[in-house]
mmCIF file of C-alpha atoms and ligand atoms in Angstrom:
data_model
loop_
_atom_site.group_PDB
_atom_site.id
_atom_site.type_symbol
_atom_site.label_atom_id
_atom_site.label_comp_id
_atom_site.label_asym_id
_atom_site.label_seq_id
_atom_site.Cartn_x
_atom_site.Cartn_y
_atom_site.Cartn_z
ATOM 1 C CA UNK A 485 108.998 116.831 86.538
ATOM 2 C CA UNK A 486 109.885 113.223 87.127
ATOM 3 C CA UNK A 487 109.963 111.745 90.627
ATOM 4 C CA UNK A 488 110.344 108.284 92.117
ATOM 5 C CA UNK A 489 108.555 107.080 95.252
ATOM 6 C CA UNK A 490 110.646 104.373 96.890
ATOM 7 C CA UNK A 491 109.856 102.279 99.948
ATOM 8 C CA UNK A 492 108.997 98.806 101.245
ATOM 9 C CA UNK A 493 105.607 97.124 100.676
ATOM 10 C CA UNK A 494 102.770 98.827 102.539
ATOM 11 C CA UNK A 495 104.666 102.018 103.355
ATOM 12 C CA UNK A 496 101.903 104.107 101.753
ATOM 13 C CA UNK A 497 103.394 104.693 98.301
ATOM 14 C CA UNK A 498 100.122 104.050 96.441
ATOM 15 C CA UNK A 499 98.074 106.409 98.600
ATOM 16 C CA UNK A 500 100.674 109.175 98.443
ATOM 17 C CA UNK A 501 101.300 108.699 94.719
ATOM 18 C CA UNK A 502 97.637 109.227 93.894
ATOM 19 C CA UNK A 503 97.460 112.474 95.882
ATOM 20 C CA UNK A 504 100.844 113.773 94.734
ATOM 21 C CA UNK A 505 100.135 113.099 91.060
ATOM 22 C CA UNK A 506 97.004 115.268 91.367
ATOM 23 C CA UNK A 507 98.822 118.065 93.206
ATOM 24 C CA UNK A 508 101.766 118.210 90.864
ATOM 25 C CA UNK A 509 99.732 117.603 87.689
ATOM 26 C CA UNK A 510 101.861 114.617 86.667
ATOM 27 C CA UNK A 511 100.902 111.116 85.565
ATOM 28 C CA UNK A 512 101.251 108.351 88.099
ATOM 29 C CA UNK A 513 103.030 105.282 86.754
ATOM 30 C CA UNK A 514 102.361 102.480 89.231
ATOM 31 C CA UNK A 515 103.884 99.279 87.878
ATOM 32 C CA UNK A 516 101.990 97.085 90.398
ATOM 33 C CA UNK A 517 98.646 98.523 89.192
ATOM 34 C CA UNK A 518 99.705 98.151 85.559
ATOM 35 C CA UNK A 519 100.584 94.486 86.096
ATOM 36 C CA UNK A 520 97.359 93.797 88.017
ATOM 37 C CA UNK A 521 95.395 95.295 85.080
ATOM 38 C CA UNK A 522 97.282 93.019 82.640
ATOM 39 C CA UNK A 523 96.526 90.014 84.872
ATOM 40 C CA UNK A 524 92.833 90.791 85.142
ATOM 41 C CA UNK A 525 92.606 91.358 81.349
ATOM 42 C CA UNK A 526 94.373 87.999 80.894
ATOM 43 C CA UNK A 527 96.902 89.452 78.420
ATOM 44 C CA UNK A 528 100.107 87.653 77.438
ATOM 45 C CA UNK A 529 102.096 89.977 79.729
ATOM 46 C CA UNK A 530 99.622 89.322 82.527
ATOM 47 C CA UNK A 531 99.957 85.562 82.145
ATOM 48 C CA UNK A 532 103.760 85.912 82.163
ATOM 49 C CA UNK A 533 103.737 88.100 85.292
ATOM 50 C CA UNK A 534 101.070 86.433 87.388
ATOM 51 C CA UNK A 535 103.044 83.618 88.998
ATOM 52 C CA UNK A 536 105.834 86.016 90.059
ATOM 53 C CA UNK A 537 103.346 88.437 91.536
ATOM 54 C CA UNK A 538 101.317 85.825 93.403
ATOM 55 C CA UNK A 539 104.525 84.450 94.955
ATOM 56 C CA UNK A 540 105.643 87.929 96.040
ATOM 57 C CA UNK A 541 108.622 87.829 93.667
ATOM 58 C CA UNK A 542 109.647 90.529 91.235
ATOM 59 C CA UNK A 543 108.461 90.320 87.646
ATOM 60 C CA UNK A 544 111.510 90.062 85.304
ATOM 61 C CA UNK A 545 113.252 93.359 84.540
ATOM 62 C CA UNK A 546 112.852 93.141 80.768
ATOM 63 C CA UNK A 547 109.052 92.759 81.070
ATOM 64 C CA UNK A 548 108.833 95.757 83.399
ATOM 65 C CA UNK A 549 111.158 97.936 81.314
ATOM 66 C CA UNK A 550 109.212 97.269 78.112
ATOM 67 C CA UNK A 551 105.957 98.157 79.871
ATOM 68 C CA UNK A 552 107.290 101.359 81.515
ATOM 69 C CA UNK A 553 109.217 102.440 78.410
ATOM 70 C CA UNK A 554 106.059 102.272 76.283
ATOM 71 C CA UNK A 555 104.045 104.123 78.918
ATOM 72 C CA UNK A 556 106.568 106.948 79.337
ATOM 73 C CA UNK A 557 107.114 107.416 75.623
ATOM 74 C CA UNK A 558 103.362 107.919 75.264
ATOM 75 C CA UNK A 559 103.146 110.427 78.134
ATOM 76 C CA UNK A 560 101.238 113.700 77.856
ATOM 77 C CA UNK A 561 104.370 115.741 78.568
ATOM 78 C CA UNK A 562 103.520 116.900 82.093
ATOM 79 C CA UNK A 563 105.895 114.584 83.900
ATOM 80 C CA UNK A 564 105.617 111.360 85.883
ATOM 81 C CA UNK A 565 105.498 110.084 89.404
ATOM 82 C CA UNK A 566 106.966 106.585 89.433
ATOM 83 C CA UNK A 567 105.410 104.378 92.110
ATOM 84 C CA UNK A 568 106.958 100.945 92.665
ATOM 85 C CA UNK A 569 109.502 101.405 89.872
ATOM 86 C CA UNK A 570 112.474 101.015 89.684
ATOM 87 C CA UNK A 571 112.851 98.052 92.033
ATOM 88 C CA UNK A 572 116.262 96.725 90.935
ATOM 89 C CA UNK A 573 119.530 98.266 89.845
ATOM 90 C CA UNK A 574 118.944 96.952 86.299
ATOM 91 C CA UNK A 575 115.582 98.776 86.260
ATOM 92 C CA UNK A 576 117.206 101.992 87.546
ATOM 93 C CA UNK A 577 119.749 101.795 84.724
ATOM 94 C CA UNK A 578 116.920 101.050 82.278
ATOM 95 C CA UNK A 579 115.074 104.124 83.566
ATOM 96 C CA UNK A 580 118.141 106.263 82.803
ATOM 97 C CA UNK A 581 118.040 104.986 79.217
ATOM 98 C CA UNK A 582 114.289 105.718 78.925
ATOM 99 C CA UNK A 583 114.832 109.236 80.303
ATOM 100 C CA UNK A 584 117.611 110.018 77.894
ATOM 101 C CA UNK A 585 115.362 108.806 75.046
ATOM 102 C CA UNK A 586 112.536 111.144 76.064
ATOM 103 C CA UNK A 587 115.029 113.912 76.931
ATOM 104 C CA UNK A 588 113.980 114.472 80.550
ATOM 105 C CA UNK A 589 115.978 114.485 83.779
ATOM 106 C CA UNK A 590 115.085 112.688 87.011
ATOM 107 C CA UNK A 591 114.223 115.454 89.493
ATOM 108 C CA UNK A 592 114.166 113.549 92.771
ATOM 109 C CA UNK A 593 113.675 110.291 94.653
ATOM 110 C CA UNK A 594 111.555 110.141 97.794
ATOM 111 C CA UNK A 595 112.283 107.253 100.124
ATOM 112 C CA UNK A 596 109.418 106.653 102.574
ATOM 113 C CA UNK A 597 110.393 104.969 105.826
ATOM 114 C CA UNK A 598 108.253 103.347 108.535
ATOM 115 C CA UNK A 599 109.084 100.666 111.121
ATOM 116 C CA UNK A 600 108.533 97.146 109.706
ATOM 117 C CA UNK A 601 105.938 96.137 112.340
ATOM 118 C CA UNK A 602 103.649 99.070 111.354
ATOM 119 C CA UNK A 603 103.799 97.989 107.744
ATOM 120 C CA UNK A 604 102.832 94.354 108.366
ATOM 121 C CA UNK A 605 99.757 95.542 110.258
ATOM 122 C CA UNK A 606 98.852 98.034 107.513
ATOM 123 C CA UNK A 607 98.963 95.360 104.835
ATOM 124 C CA UNK A 608 96.621 93.047 106.761
ATOM 125 C CA UNK A 609 94.091 95.884 106.878
ATOM 126 C CA UNK A 610 94.598 97.032 103.303
ATOM 127 C CA UNK A 611 91.767 96.753 100.789
ATOM 128 C CA UNK A 612 91.912 97.857 97.152
ATOM 129 C CA UNK A 613 89.300 98.881 94.599
ATOM 130 C CA UNK A 614 89.525 96.464 91.643
ATOM 131 C CA UNK A 615 88.363 99.239 89.261
ATOM 132 C CA UNK A 616 90.540 102.275 90.128
ATOM 133 C CA UNK A 617 93.190 100.700 92.438
ATOM 134 C CA UNK A 618 92.380 103.200 95.182
ATOM 135 C CA UNK A 619 93.777 101.942 98.467
ATOM 136 C CA UNK A 620 91.820 101.839 101.738
ATOM 137 C CA UNK A 621 92.745 100.806 105.255
ATOM 138 C CA UNK A 622 90.015 99.195 107.352
ATOM 139 C CA UNK A 623 91.061 101.141 110.460
ATOM 140 C CA UNK A 624 92.819 104.353 109.409
ATOM 141 C CA UNK A 625 91.213 105.033 105.992
ATOM 142 C CA UNK A 626 87.934 103.099 105.713
ATOM 143 C CA UNK A 627 85.583 103.544 102.754
ATOM 144 C CA UNK A 628 82.324 105.483 103.372
ATOM 145 C CA UNK A 629 80.285 102.287 102.830
ATOM 146 C CA UNK A 630 81.906 99.171 104.308
ATOM 147 C CA UNK A 631 83.439 96.970 101.603
ATOM 148 C CA UNK A 632 82.713 99.405 98.716
ATOM 149 C CA UNK A 633 84.892 101.913 96.865
ATOM 150 C CA UNK A 634 83.829 105.562 97.441
ATOM 151 C CA UNK A 635 84.261 106.299 93.718
ATOM 152 C CA UNK A 636 82.888 102.969 92.385
ATOM 153 C CA UNK A 637 80.097 101.856 94.728
ATOM 154 C CA UNK A 638 79.382 98.777 92.583
ATOM 155 C CA UNK A 639 82.919 97.484 93.119
ATOM 156 C CA UNK A 640 83.596 95.285 96.096
ATOM 157 C CA UNK A 641 86.969 96.053 97.710
ATOM 158 C CA UNK A 642 89.467 93.190 97.617
ATOM 159 C CA UNK A 643 92.328 91.913 99.747
ATOM 160 C CA UNK A 644 95.297 91.434 97.411
ATOM 161 C CA UNK A 645 96.406 87.785 97.230
ATOM 162 C CA UNK A 646 100.003 88.905 97.812
ATOM 163 C CA UNK A 647 98.992 90.605 101.084
ATOM 164 C CA UNK A 648 98.724 87.184 102.810
ATOM 165 C CA UNK A 649 101.133 87.201 105.825
ATOM 166 C CA UNK A 650 103.678 84.684 104.437
ATOM 167 C CA UNK A 651 103.823 86.438 101.083
ATOM 168 C CA UNK A 652 104.222 89.798 102.842
ATOM 169 C CA UNK A 653 107.264 88.466 104.724
ATOM 170 C CA UNK A 654 108.725 87.217 101.461
ATOM 171 C CA UNK A 655 108.074 90.586 99.752
ATOM 172 C CA UNK A 656 110.033 92.248 102.549
ATOM 173 C CA UNK A 657 113.045 90.041 102.009
ATOM 174 C CA UNK A 658 112.824 90.700 98.258
ATOM 175 C CA UNK A 659 112.701 94.445 99.000
ATOM 176 C CA UNK A 660 115.713 94.282 101.297
ATOM 177 C CA UNK A 661 117.780 92.220 98.864
ATOM 178 C CA UNK A 662 116.873 93.835 95.547
ATOM 179 C CA UNK A 663 115.358 97.286 96.056
ATOM 180 C CA UNK A 664 116.972 98.730 99.197
ATOM 181 C CA UNK A 665 120.362 99.072 97.413
ATOM 182 C CA UNK A 666 118.719 101.740 95.239
ATOM 183 C CA UNK A 667 118.480 104.019 98.293
ATOM 184 C CA UNK A 668 122.285 104.268 98.455
ATOM 185 C CA UNK A 669 122.561 104.444 94.680
ATOM 186 C CA UNK A 670 120.287 107.494 94.453
ATOM 187 C CA UNK A 671 121.808 109.032 97.597
ATOM 188 C CA UNK A 672 125.237 108.902 96.004
ATOM 189 C CA UNK A 673 123.799 110.781 93.013
ATOM 190 C CA UNK A 674 122.413 113.518 95.303
ATOM 191 C CA UNK A 675 118.788 112.768 94.369
ATOM 192 C CA UNK A 676 117.483 111.119 97.555
ATOM 193 C CA UNK A 677 115.022 112.703 100.026
ATOM 194 C CA UNK A 678 114.338 110.455 103.045
ATOM 195 C CA UNK A 679 110.900 111.030 104.557
ATOM 196 C CA UNK A 680 109.314 109.769 107.758
ATOM 197 C CA UNK A 681 106.239 107.813 106.577
ATOM 198 C CA UNK A 682 104.522 107.501 109.978
ATOM 199 C CA UNK A 683 101.481 109.561 110.968
ATOM 200 C CA UNK A 684 98.331 110.517 109.079
ATOM 201 C CA UNK A 685 98.093 110.530 105.283
ATOM 202 C CA UNK A 686 98.016 114.361 105.379
ATOM 203 C CA UNK A 687 101.094 114.579 107.619
ATOM 204 C CA UNK A 688 103.082 112.396 105.265
ATOM 205 C CA UNK A 689 101.743 114.194 102.186
ATOM 206 C CA UNK A 690 102.868 117.533 103.649
ATOM 207 C CA UNK A 691 106.392 116.205 104.253
ATOM 208 C CA UNK A 692 106.703 114.661 100.805
ATOM 209 C CA UNK A 693 105.320 117.754 99.098
ATOM 210 C CA UNK A 694 107.767 120.012 100.925
ATOM 211 C CA UNK A 695 110.662 117.733 99.953
ATOM 212 C CA UNK A 696 109.605 117.624 96.294
ATOM 213 C CA UNK A 697 109.082 121.373 96.044
ATOM 214 C CA UNK A 698 112.616 121.926 97.303
ATOM 215 C CA UNK A 699 114.094 119.384 94.815
HETATM 216 P P1 LIG B 413 103.037 96.754 94.250
HETATM 217 O O1 LIG B 413 101.622 96.991 93.877
HETATM 218 O O2 LIG B 413 103.941 97.895 93.869
HETATM 219 O O3 LIG B 413 103.193 96.339 95.690
HETATM 220 O O4 LIG B 413 103.542 95.511 93.367
HETATM 221 C C1 LIG B 413 102.938 94.245 93.487
HETATM 222 C C2 LIG B 413 103.765 93.184 92.778
HETATM 223 O O5 LIG B 413 103.886 93.506 91.389
HETATM 224 C C3 LIG B 413 105.193 93.054 93.260
HETATM 225 O O6 LIG B 413 105.300 92.223 94.406
HETATM 226 C C4 LIG B 413 105.854 92.418 92.032
HETATM 227 O O7 LIG B 413 105.500 91.055 91.889
HETATM 228 C C5 LIG B 413 105.173 93.162 90.900
HETATM 229 N N1 LIG B 413 105.877 94.423 90.566
HETATM 230 C C6 LIG B 413 105.406 95.694 90.681
HETATM 231 N N2 LIG B 413 106.305 96.586 90.276
HETATM 232 C C7 LIG B 413 107.399 95.873 89.905
HETATM 233 C C8 LIG B 413 108.689 96.224 89.412
HETATM 234 N N3 LIG B 413 109.049 97.508 89.215
HETATM 235 N N4 LIG B 413 109.567 95.212 89.163
HETATM 236 C C9 LIG B 413 109.225 93.926 89.332
HETATM 237 N N5 LIG B 413 108.051 93.525 89.809
HETATM 238 C C10 LIG B 413 107.121 94.482 90.089
#
């Protein structure tokens, strides 16, 4: 099974992707996490991507497609949940090429929707584990010990540099200009499931799971 989770920054894709990947027994491919790992390992790809990421801009399509193509061709065969990819029409077309290479269809696309003001607030309260990328929210999903990851108590949770308010606003405009058109593109192919992303993590998970099981 191959699914895409689509939605603006801070809509809850990362949190849902982690839970859904476990439930459906598929591998989560989160391009943002993959790029952050490249940056922190100071690889060539990381050095190439860093300035785009810090500015809240998209990393060039060819860099992303090479990274995702390699990852999907080395998959364990159980399927993928794509989180934060594709983000442009060129990436969506590139994904089609990758899928035909590995001989698998795209089963569905979940578009998570929440009002923009909720999302800006969520991002200000978001903290991330630098080891496992698990996402916390200081008010709605705090860690057991303040400032520490539940699964990696030695790791101090961080505020992503691109979660600064000005960069968040820019990321929204990038989403609206470059990624939102994919919603119509996948709708016209009959693959889109639009899901209300407000409410508790469990509420949203239940809705997404129901939509995916009926795909
Ligand atoms: P995310 O963790 O999904 O919010 O992504 C954080 C940042 O990584 C984005 O603002 C982009 O700079 C970069 N990024 C992640 N995924 C992609 C992608 N599919 N295409 C281009 N840039 C990406």
